[in-house]
Amino acid sequence: MSVRVLVTGGTGLVGQGIKYVIDTEPANSPFGKQDGEEWFFVGSSEADLRNAEQTKKLFEKYKPTHVIHLGALVGGLFINMKRKLDFLRDNMLINDNVLHNAHEFKCKKVISCLSTCVYPDKVEYPLDETKIHLGLPHESNFGYAHAKRLVDIQNRAYKDQYGDNFTSAIPTNVFGPHDNYDLESAHVLPALVHRCYLAKKNNTPFVVWGSGKPLRQFIYSRDLAKLFIWQLRNYDDVEPLILSVGEDEEVSIKEVADAVVKALDFKGEYKFDTSKADGQFRKPASNKKLLGLIKDTGFKFTPFDQALQESVEWFLQNYEKART
Ligand code: NDP
């Protein structure tokens, strides 16, 4: 039986992580391509998923049996604060078009991507899969958060009304090759890499926005890719699944900045601009459910420093073509 996997957002950070794993792991190994599988990685140049007609044509072209739905308007804290309506509307349109077509084309499975950013602001930690809808999201990203939460609602409605096998994954902060390094829209880690790179090049101070105190869980895109591939093949439940390193592996923004300074061998002045927003102080997520499910797969997380070093090397080698 042929399996045709369509990866929306396939040109982005997470999509390219999955492509790397599919292209480099041995065929028929646990995370490698299996006999009979075809993978299609598509970006916005193939179809603007906000557009119903273009989305339908994309499904007609690839006839997917499975979908990993990553395509989204994505960005860090500052752009989320500035463009709340775009983050709400674009993502609602994208998600509705993809899920509607996956249903119409009778896809056997869809995994859509949520984020730990969509959880309530005031909630008991650690976050787990049962707490997504327990209160309002943080003010800074309420557009993105509400649009993403609706995917979980849609998945449940598709299952309830039609029995569709639609589910979702919830990654924490992702980083890796092909990240968005654009200083205005980047997430914190790639923004720090780019700022430190410029400080070194221009012989200026390396300024970290905020106090450096907030804590985050970071997952390497190539580790996340393996977890998505595992989830696609093995997880048939509408309940979302948190894909993350453990709660005991939270890292402060200062620790990230220190690691960036080391990876880029930056020797100049390095300081914090506390007039800039910090966002949520911490939002630890539990990966207990995930660990219970994958315990026999041999999966291991890449150590943070190694993953950061690989990402920085990719950035340096691809500066011209990276999103800067
Ligand atoms: P990127 O910004 O790297 O990639 C976004 C992808 O979405 C690109 O392939 C882009 O295509 C595509 N896309 C954007 N707008 C449209 C559109 N209108 N029509 C079609 N495609 C579109 O994001 P990530 O890889 O980081 O994110 C992937 C998923 O993971 C998203 O759903 C995001 O919400 C989620 N996520 C990300 C986290 C992170 O830290 N990065 C954390 C948690 C969740 P193109 O580049 O060709 O324009």
Coordinates of C-alpha atoms and ligand atoms in Angstrom, one line a residue:
M1 CA 0.0 0.0 0.0
S2 CA 1.5 3.3 -1.0
V3 CA 1.9 6.0 1.7
R4 CA 2.1 9.6 0.3
V5 CA 3.1 12.1 3.0
L6 CA 2.5 15.7 2.4
V7 CA 4.5 18.1 4.7
T8 CA 3.1 21.6 4.6
G9 CA 5.6 24.2 5.8
G10 CA 8.1 21.8 4.3
T11 CA 10.5 24.6 3.5
G12 CA 10.7 25.9 7.1
L13 CA 12.8 25.0 10.1
V14 CA 10.8 21.9 11.2
G15 CA 9.9 20.8 7.7
Q16 CA 13.6 20.8 6.6
G17 CA 14.5 18.9 9.8
I18 CA 12.1 16.2 8.8
K19 CA 13.5 16.2 5.2
Y20 CA 17.0 15.9 6.6
V21 CA 16.1 12.8 8.7
I22 CA 14.1 11.2 5.8
D23 CA 17.0 11.8 3.4
T24 CA 19.8 10.7 5.7
E25 CA 18.6 7.9 8.0
P26 CA 19.0 4.4 6.4
A27 CA 16.0 3.2 4.5
N28 CA 13.6 1.1 6.6
S29 CA 15.3 2.0 9.8
P30 CA 13.0 3.3 12.6
F31 CA 13.2 7.0 11.5
G32 CA 14.2 6.4 7.9
K33 CA 12.0 6.3 4.8
Q34 CA 10.1 3.0 4.5
D35 CA 9.5 1.0 1.3
G36 CA 6.3 2.3 -0.4
E37 CA 6.6 5.8 1.2
E38 CA 6.8 9.0 -0.7
W39 CA 7.4 12.3 1.0
F40 CA 6.5 15.8 -0.4
F41 CA 7.8 18.9 1.3
V42 CA 6.0 22.0 0.1
G43 CA 6.3 25.7 1.0
S44 CA 4.2 28.8 0.2
S45 CA 5.5 29.1 -3.4
E46 CA 3.5 25.9 -4.2
A47 CA 0.3 27.1 -2.6
D48 CA -0.8 29.9 -0.4
L49 CA -2.6 27.8 2.2
R50 CA -4.7 30.9 3.2
N51 CA -6.4 30.4 -0.2
A52 CA -9.0 27.7 -0.4
E53 CA -8.6 27.1 -4.2
Q54 CA -4.8 26.9 -4.1
T55 CA -5.0 24.5 -1.1
K56 CA -7.4 22.2 -3.0
K57 CA -5.1 22.2 -6.1
L58 CA -2.2 21.2 -3.8
F59 CA -4.1 18.2 -2.5
E60 CA -5.2 17.3 -6.1
K61 CA -1.6 17.4 -7.2
Y62 CA 0.0 15.3 -4.4
K63 CA -3.0 13.1 -3.4
P64 CA -1.6 12.6 0.1
T65 CA -2.7 9.7 2.2
H66 CA -1.0 11.3 5.3
V67 CA -0.3 15.0 6.2
I68 CA 2.2 16.6 8.6
H69 CA 0.8 20.1 8.8
L70 CA 3.5 22.6 9.8
G71 CA 2.6 25.5 7.5
A72 CA 1.9 28.6 9.6
L73 CA 2.6 32.2 10.1
V74 CA 5.3 31.8 12.8
G75 CA 7.4 34.3 14.7
G76 CA 9.0 35.3 18.0
L77 CA 7.6 37.4 20.8
F78 CA 8.0 40.9 19.2
I79 CA 6.3 40.2 15.9
N80 CA 3.5 38.3 17.7
M81 CA 2.9 41.4 19.8
K82 CA 2.8 43.6 16.7
R83 CA 0.6 41.6 14.3
K84 CA -2.0 39.8 16.4
L85 CA -4.7 39.9 13.8
D86 CA -2.5 38.5 11.1
F87 CA -1.4 35.7 13.4
L88 CA -5.0 34.9 14.2
R89 CA -6.5 35.2 10.8
D90 CA -3.7 33.7 8.6
N91 CA -3.4 30.7 10.8
M92 CA -7.1 30.1 11.1
L93 CA -7.4 30.2 7.3
I94 CA -4.4 28.0 6.8
N95 CA -5.6 25.4 9.3
D96 CA -9.2 25.3 8.1
N97 CA -8.1 24.9 4.4
V98 CA -5.7 22.1 5.2
L99 CA -8.0 20.1 7.5
H100 CA -11.0 20.6 5.2
N101 CA -9.1 19.2 2.2
A102 CA -7.5 16.4 4.2
H103 CA -11.0 15.4 5.1
E104 CA -12.4 15.8 1.5
F105 CA -9.4 13.8 0.1
K106 CA -10.0 11.1 2.7
C107 CA -6.5 11.3 4.2
K108 CA -5.8 8.5 6.7
K109 CA -4.0 10.7 9.1
V110 CA -3.1 14.3 9.8
I111 CA -0.7 15.6 12.5
S112 CA -1.0 19.4 12.9
C113 CA 1.5 21.5 14.9
L114 CA 0.5 23.4 18.0
S115 CA 3.0 25.0 20.4
T116 CA 3.5 25.4 24.1
C117 CA 3.0 29.2 23.4
V118 CA -0.7 28.5 23.1
Y119 CA -1.3 27.4 26.7
P120 CA -3.0 29.5 29.3
D121 CA -1.0 32.3 30.9
K122 CA -2.2 31.4 34.4
V123 CA -2.0 27.6 34.7
E124 CA -0.5 25.1 37.0
Y125 CA 2.9 23.9 35.8
P126 CA 4.1 21.7 34.3
L127 CA 2.0 22.0 31.2
D128 CA 0.6 18.7 30.0
E129 CA -1.7 17.6 27.2
T130 CA -4.8 18.2 29.2
K131 CA -4.3 21.9 30.0
I132 CA -4.5 23.7 26.6
H133 CA -8.0 25.2 27.1
L134 CA -7.9 25.9 30.8
G135 CA -7.7 29.7 30.5
L136 CA -6.7 32.7 28.4
P137 CA -3.3 32.7 26.6
H138 CA -0.6 35.3 27.4
E139 CA -1.6 38.7 26.0
S140 CA 1.6 38.9 23.9
N141 CA 0.5 36.2 21.5
F142 CA -3.3 35.8 21.8
G143 CA -3.8 35.9 18.0
Y144 CA -1.5 32.9 17.3
A145 CA -2.6 31.1 20.4
H146 CA -6.3 31.2 19.7
A147 CA -5.8 30.1 16.1
K148 CA -3.6 27.2 17.1
R149 CA -6.0 26.1 19.9
L150 CA -8.8 25.9 17.4
V151 CA -6.9 23.1 15.5
D152 CA -7.3 20.9 18.6
I153 CA -11.0 21.7 18.6
Q154 CA -11.3 21.0 14.8
N155 CA -9.5 17.7 15.2
R156 CA -12.0 16.6 17.9
A157 CA -14.9 17.8 15.8
Y158 CA -13.7 15.9 12.7
K159 CA -13.2 12.8 14.7
D160 CA -16.6 13.2 16.4
Q161 CA -18.6 13.8 13.3
Y162 CA -16.7 11.7 10.7
G163 CA -14.2 9.5 12.6
D164 CA -11.2 11.2 11.0
N165 CA -7.8 10.3 12.4
F166 CA -6.6 13.9 12.9
T167 CA -4.3 14.8 15.8
S168 CA -1.7 17.3 16.9
A169 CA 1.9 17.7 18.2
I170 CA 3.0 20.3 20.7
P171 CA 6.6 21.2 20.4
T172 CA 8.4 23.6 22.8
N173 CA 10.9 26.1 21.3
V174 CA 12.5 24.6 18.2
F175 CA 15.9 25.5 16.7
G176 CA 18.3 24.2 14.1
P177 CA 19.4 24.5 10.5
H178 CA 17.0 26.5 8.2
D179 CA 15.8 28.6 11.2
N180 CA 14.4 32.1 10.7
Y181 CA 17.3 34.5 11.6
D182 CA 15.5 37.7 10.5
L183 CA 16.1 40.1 13.4
E184 CA 12.5 41.4 13.4
S185 CA 10.6 38.1 13.4
A186 CA 13.0 35.5 14.7
H187 CA 12.5 33.4 17.8
V188 CA 14.9 34.1 20.7
L189 CA 17.6 31.5 19.9
P190 CA 18.2 32.4 16.2
A191 CA 17.9 36.1 17.1
L192 CA 20.7 35.7 19.6
V193 CA 22.9 33.9 17.1
H194 CA 22.3 36.6 14.5
R195 CA 22.9 39.5 16.9
C196 CA 26.1 37.9 18.3
Y197 CA 27.3 37.3 14.7
L198 CA 26.7 40.9 13.8
A199 CA 28.4 42.2 17.0
K200 CA 31.4 40.1 16.2
K201 CA 31.5 41.2 12.6
N202 CA 31.0 44.9 13.3
N203 CA 33.0 45.0 16.5
T204 CA 30.0 46.3 18.5
P205 CA 28.5 45.1 21.9
F206 CA 26.3 41.9 21.9
V207 CA 23.0 43.1 23.4
V208 CA 20.6 40.5 24.6
W209 CA 17.0 41.7 24.7
G210 CA 15.3 41.3 28.2
S211 CA 16.8 40.3 31.5
G212 CA 18.1 36.9 30.4
K213 CA 16.3 35.3 33.2
P214 CA 13.3 33.6 31.5
L215 CA 13.6 29.8 31.2
R216 CA 12.7 27.7 28.1
Q217 CA 12.9 24.2 26.9
F218 CA 14.6 24.0 23.5
I219 CA 14.3 21.1 21.1
Y220 CA 16.6 20.5 18.2
S221 CA 14.7 20.4 14.9
R222 CA 16.3 17.1 13.8
D223 CA 15.3 15.5 17.1
L224 CA 11.8 16.9 16.7
A225 CA 11.7 15.5 13.2
K226 CA 12.3 12.0 14.4
L227 CA 9.5 12.4 16.9
F228 CA 7.1 13.6 14.2
I229 CA 8.0 10.6 12.0
W230 CA 7.4 8.3 15.0
Q231 CA 4.1 9.9 15.7
L232 CA 3.0 9.7 12.1
R233 CA 3.6 5.9 12.1
N234 CA 2.6 5.0 15.6
Y235 CA 0.2 7.4 17.3
D236 CA -3.5 7.2 16.5
D237 CA -5.3 9.3 19.1
V238 CA -6.9 12.7 18.8
E239 CA -5.3 13.8 22.1
P240 CA -2.3 16.1 21.4
L241 CA 1.2 14.9 22.2
I242 CA 3.9 17.2 23.7
L243 CA 7.2 16.7 21.8
S244 CA 9.8 18.1 24.1
V245 CA 12.9 17.6 26.2
G246 CA 12.3 17.0 29.9
E247 CA 11.2 19.7 32.4
D248 CA 14.5 19.3 34.1
E249 CA 16.2 20.6 30.9
E250 CA 14.9 24.2 31.0
V251 CA 17.6 26.6 30.0
S252 CA 17.7 30.4 30.8
I253 CA 18.1 32.9 28.0
K254 CA 21.4 33.9 29.6
E255 CA 22.6 30.3 29.3
V256 CA 21.6 30.3 25.7
A257 CA 23.4 33.6 25.1
D258 CA 26.5 32.2 26.9
A259 CA 26.4 29.1 24.6
V260 CA 26.0 31.4 21.5
V261 CA 29.0 33.5 22.6
K262 CA 31.0 30.3 22.9
A263 CA 29.8 28.7 19.6
L264 CA 30.7 31.9 17.7
D265 CA 33.9 32.5 19.7
F266 CA 32.7 36.1 20.5
K267 CA 35.2 38.1 22.6
G268 CA 33.6 41.6 22.7
E269 CA 31.3 43.4 25.2
Y270 CA 28.1 41.4 26.1
K271 CA 25.1 43.0 28.0
F272 CA 21.4 42.8 28.6
D273 CA 18.8 45.4 27.6
T274 CA 16.3 45.1 30.4
S275 CA 14.0 47.8 28.9
K276 CA 12.9 45.1 26.4
A277 CA 10.0 42.6 27.2
D278 CA 10.8 39.2 28.7
G279 CA 7.6 37.4 27.8
Q280 CA 6.4 34.6 30.1
F281 CA 9.0 33.8 32.8
R282 CA 8.7 30.1 32.3
K283 CA 6.3 27.5 31.0
P284 CA 7.8 24.1 31.7
A285 CA 6.1 21.3 29.7
S286 CA 6.0 17.6 30.8
N287 CA 7.2 15.1 28.2
K288 CA 6.1 12.2 30.4
K289 CA 3.5 10.9 28.0
L290 CA 6.0 11.0 25.1
L291 CA 8.7 9.2 27.0
G292 CA 6.2 6.4 28.0
L293 CA 5.3 5.9 24.4
I294 CA 8.8 6.0 22.8
K295 CA 10.7 4.1 25.4
D296 CA 11.5 1.1 23.1
T297 CA 12.5 3.1 20.0
G298 CA 16.1 3.9 20.9
F299 CA 15.4 7.6 20.4
K300 CA 17.9 10.0 22.2
F301 CA 17.9 13.8 22.4
T302 CA 21.0 15.5 21.0
P303 CA 22.8 17.4 23.8
F304 CA 22.0 21.1 23.7
D305 CA 25.5 22.4 23.1
Q306 CA 26.1 19.9 20.2
A307 CA 22.8 20.9 18.6
L308 CA 23.6 24.6 19.0
Q309 CA 27.0 24.1 17.5
E310 CA 25.5 22.3 14.5
S311 CA 22.9 25.1 14.1
V312 CA 25.5 27.9 14.3
E313 CA 27.7 26.1 11.7
W314 CA 24.7 25.9 9.4
F315 CA 24.1 29.6 9.9
L316 CA 27.7 30.5 9.2
Q317 CA 27.8 28.4 6.0
N318 CA 24.4 29.5 4.7
Y319 CA 24.4 33.2 5.8
E320 CA 23.7 34.4 2.2
K321 CA 20.7 32.1 1.6
A322 CA 19.3 32.0 5.2
R323 CA 16.3 34.1 6.3
T324 CA 18.2 37.0 7.7
Ligands
NDP1 P1 9.1 28.5 9.7 O1 8.8 29.9 9.7 O2 10.5 28.0 9.6 O3 8.3 27.8 8.5 C1 7.0 28.1 8.2 C2 6.6 27.3 7.0 O4 5.2 27.6 6.8 C3 7.4 27.6 5.8 O5 7.5 26.4 5.0 C4 6.5 28.6 5.0 O6 6.6 28.5 3.6 C5 5.1 28.0 5.4 N1 4.0 29.0 5.3 C6 3.9 30.2 5.9 N2 2.8 30.8 5.5 C7 2.3 30.0 4.5 C8 1.2 30.2 3.7 N3 0.3 31.3 3.7 N4 0.9 29.2 2.8 C9 1.7 28.1 2.7 N5 2.8 27.9 3.5 C10 3.0 28.9 4.4 O7 8.3 27.8 10.9 P2 8.7 26.5 11.8 O8 9.3 25.5 10.9 O9 9.5 27.0 13.0 O10 7.3 26.1 12.3 C11 6.6 24.9 11.8 C12 5.5 24.6 12.7 O11 5.9 24.4 14.0 C13 4.4 25.8 12.8 O12 3.1 25.3 12.7 C14 4.7 26.4 14.1 O13 3.6 27.0 14.6 C15 5.2 25.3 14.9 N6 6.1 25.6 16.1 C16 7.3 26.2 15.9 C17 8.1 26.5 17.0 C18 9.4 27.2 16.8 O14 10.1 27.4 17.9 N7 9.9 27.5 15.6 C19 7.7 26.1 18.3 C20 6.4 25.4 18.4 C21 5.7 25.2 17.3 P3 7.7 29.4 2.8 O15 8.9 29.5 3.7 O16 7.9 28.7 1.6 O17 7.1 30.8 2.7

